[in-house]
mmCIF file of C-alpha atoms in Angstrom:
data_model
loop_
_atom_site.group_PDB
_atom_site.id
_atom_site.type_symbol
_atom_site.label_atom_id
_atom_site.label_comp_id
_atom_site.label_asym_id
_atom_site.label_seq_id
_atom_site.Cartn_x
_atom_site.Cartn_y
_atom_site.Cartn_z
ATOM 1 C CA UNK A 1 135.408 85.850 112.439
ATOM 2 C CA UNK A 2 134.260 83.529 115.247
ATOM 3 C CA UNK A 3 135.985 81.130 117.645
ATOM 4 C CA UNK A 4 135.098 77.439 118.096
ATOM 5 C CA UNK A 5 132.522 78.349 120.769
ATOM 6 C CA UNK A 6 130.689 80.671 118.384
ATOM 7 C CA UNK A 7 131.965 83.876 119.992
ATOM 8 C CA UNK A 8 132.529 86.733 117.572
ATOM 9 C CA UNK A 9 136.205 87.705 117.553
ATOM 10 C CA UNK A 10 136.241 90.397 114.870
ATOM 11 C CA UNK A 11 133.763 92.490 112.943
ATOM 12 C CA UNK A 12 134.747 94.497 109.894
ATOM 13 C CA UNK A 13 132.330 96.959 108.280
ATOM 14 C CA UNK A 14 132.320 100.450 106.769
ATOM 15 C CA UNK A 15 132.747 102.047 110.216
ATOM 16 C CA UNK A 16 135.933 100.064 110.906
ATOM 17 C CA UNK A 17 137.073 96.987 112.780
ATOM 18 C CA UNK A 18 135.893 95.786 116.178
ATOM 19 C CA UNK A 19 137.658 93.107 118.224
ATOM 20 C CA UNK A 20 135.991 91.070 120.947
ATOM 21 C CA UNK A 21 137.718 89.274 123.841
ATOM 22 C CA UNK A 22 136.197 86.670 126.164
ATOM 23 C CA UNK A 23 137.078 85.019 129.455
ATOM 24 C CA UNK A 24 137.169 81.267 130.115
ATOM 25 C CA UNK A 25 133.418 81.304 130.754
ATOM 26 C CA UNK A 26 132.842 82.697 127.228
ATOM 27 C CA UNK A 27 131.685 86.027 128.663
ATOM 28 C CA UNK A 28 132.505 89.151 126.681
ATOM 29 C CA UNK A 29 135.120 91.060 128.696
ATOM 30 C CA UNK A 30 136.402 93.604 126.186
ATOM 31 C CA UNK A 31 135.272 95.232 122.934
ATOM 32 C CA UNK A 32 137.837 97.308 121.049
ATOM 33 C CA UNK A 33 137.365 99.548 118.023
ATOM 34 C CA UNK A 34 139.246 102.471 116.543
ATOM 35 C CA UNK A 35 136.828 104.833 118.310
ATOM 36 C CA UNK A 36 135.944 103.071 121.547
ATOM 37 C CA UNK A 37 137.114 100.666 124.239
ATOM 38 C CA UNK A 38 134.523 98.920 126.383
ATOM 39 C CA UNK A 39 135.209 96.556 129.296
ATOM 40 C CA UNK A 40 132.658 94.211 130.885
ATOM 41 C CA UNK A 41 132.759 92.728 134.406
ATOM 42 C CA UNK A 42 130.667 89.856 135.821
ATOM 43 C CA UNK A 43 129.991 88.304 139.218
ATOM 44 C CA UNK A 44 130.627 84.625 140.019
ATOM 45 C CA UNK A 45 127.078 83.728 138.983
ATOM 46 C CA UNK A 46 127.662 85.228 135.533
ATOM 47 C CA UNK A 47 125.565 88.360 136.045
ATOM 48 C CA UNK A 48 126.848 91.481 134.301
ATOM 49 C CA UNK A 49 128.094 93.910 136.979
ATOM 50 C CA UNK A 50 129.709 96.728 135.033
ATOM 51 C CA UNK A 51 130.163 98.117 131.535
ATOM 52 C CA UNK A 52 132.823 100.822 131.214
ATOM 53 C CA UNK A 53 133.721 102.735 128.080
ATOM 54 C CA UNK A 54 134.518 106.153 126.678
ATOM 55 C CA UNK A 55 130.973 107.414 127.272
ATOM 56 C CA UNK A 56 130.942 106.404 130.925
ATOM 57 C CA UNK A 57 130.335 103.502 133.219
ATOM 58 C CA UNK A 58 127.139 101.589 133.902
ATOM 59 C CA UNK A 59 126.936 99.551 137.094
ATOM 60 C CA UNK A 60 124.340 96.838 137.527
ATOM 61 C CA UNK A 61 123.119 95.439 140.824
ATOM 62 C CA UNK A 62 120.601 92.664 141.229
ATOM 63 C CA UNK A 63 117.641 92.020 143.468
ATOM 64 C CA UNK A 64 117.090 88.411 144.394
ATOM 65 C CA UNK A 65 114.003 87.108 142.665
ATOM 66 C CA UNK A 66 112.277 83.761 142.752
ATOM 67 C CA UNK A 67 112.962 83.294 139.044
ATOM 68 C CA UNK A 68 116.048 85.276 138.088
ATOM 69 C CA UNK A 69 118.020 88.374 139.075
ATOM 70 C CA UNK A 70 116.414 91.695 138.224
ATOM 71 C CA UNK A 71 119.024 94.197 136.994
ATOM 72 C CA UNK A 72 119.051 97.702 138.432
ATOM 73 C CA UNK A 73 121.049 100.105 136.252
ATOM 74 C CA UNK A 74 123.046 102.995 137.602
ATOM 75 C CA UNK A 75 124.892 105.130 135.058
ATOM 76 C CA UNK A 76 128.041 106.856 136.255
ATOM 77 C CA UNK A 77 130.090 109.253 134.151
ATOM 78 C CA UNK A 78 133.661 108.216 133.527
ATOM 79 C CA UNK A 79 136.235 110.438 135.209
ATOM 80 C CA UNK A 80 139.737 110.914 133.842
ATOM 81 C CA UNK A 81 141.144 108.708 136.599
ATOM 82 C CA UNK A 82 138.615 105.959 135.854
ATOM 83 C CA UNK A 83 139.423 106.262 132.153
ATOM 84 C CA UNK A 84 143.124 105.693 132.915
ATOM 85 C CA UNK A 85 142.175 102.678 135.021
ATOM 86 C CA UNK A 86 140.043 101.316 132.155
ATOM 87 C CA UNK A 87 142.998 101.680 129.769
ATOM 88 C CA UNK A 88 145.099 99.648 132.208
ATOM 89 C CA UNK A 89 142.427 96.951 132.454
ATOM 90 C CA UNK A 90 142.192 96.684 128.688
ATOM 91 C CA UNK A 91 145.990 96.449 128.410
ATOM 92 C CA UNK A 92 145.940 93.706 131.040
ATOM 93 C CA UNK A 93 143.168 91.875 129.173
ATOM 94 C CA UNK A 94 145.238 92.085 126.009
ATOM 95 C CA UNK A 95 148.071 90.301 127.817
ATOM 96 C CA UNK A 96 145.703 87.578 129.028
ATOM 97 C CA UNK A 97 143.990 86.912 125.704
#
């Protein structure tokens, strides 16, 4: 299932159902499945800053380049406290969407 902008809203296959939520800029902000919750965060220029899920958190920073930003990945394991915070963010996103 897709929205009018072409964003995937739901995917159903043998592994289960996944739901996708987007912000007003059509950026993926949340992916939910029976097994996993993943949240995405962007800067004002639209660059992906952070991906947080059950397996941990990946933070991206960017070097200024003549042509485009160059992502620098930094993987951080998700602590219990961060996991609770992620659950709160996803609940908040559910209220927004």
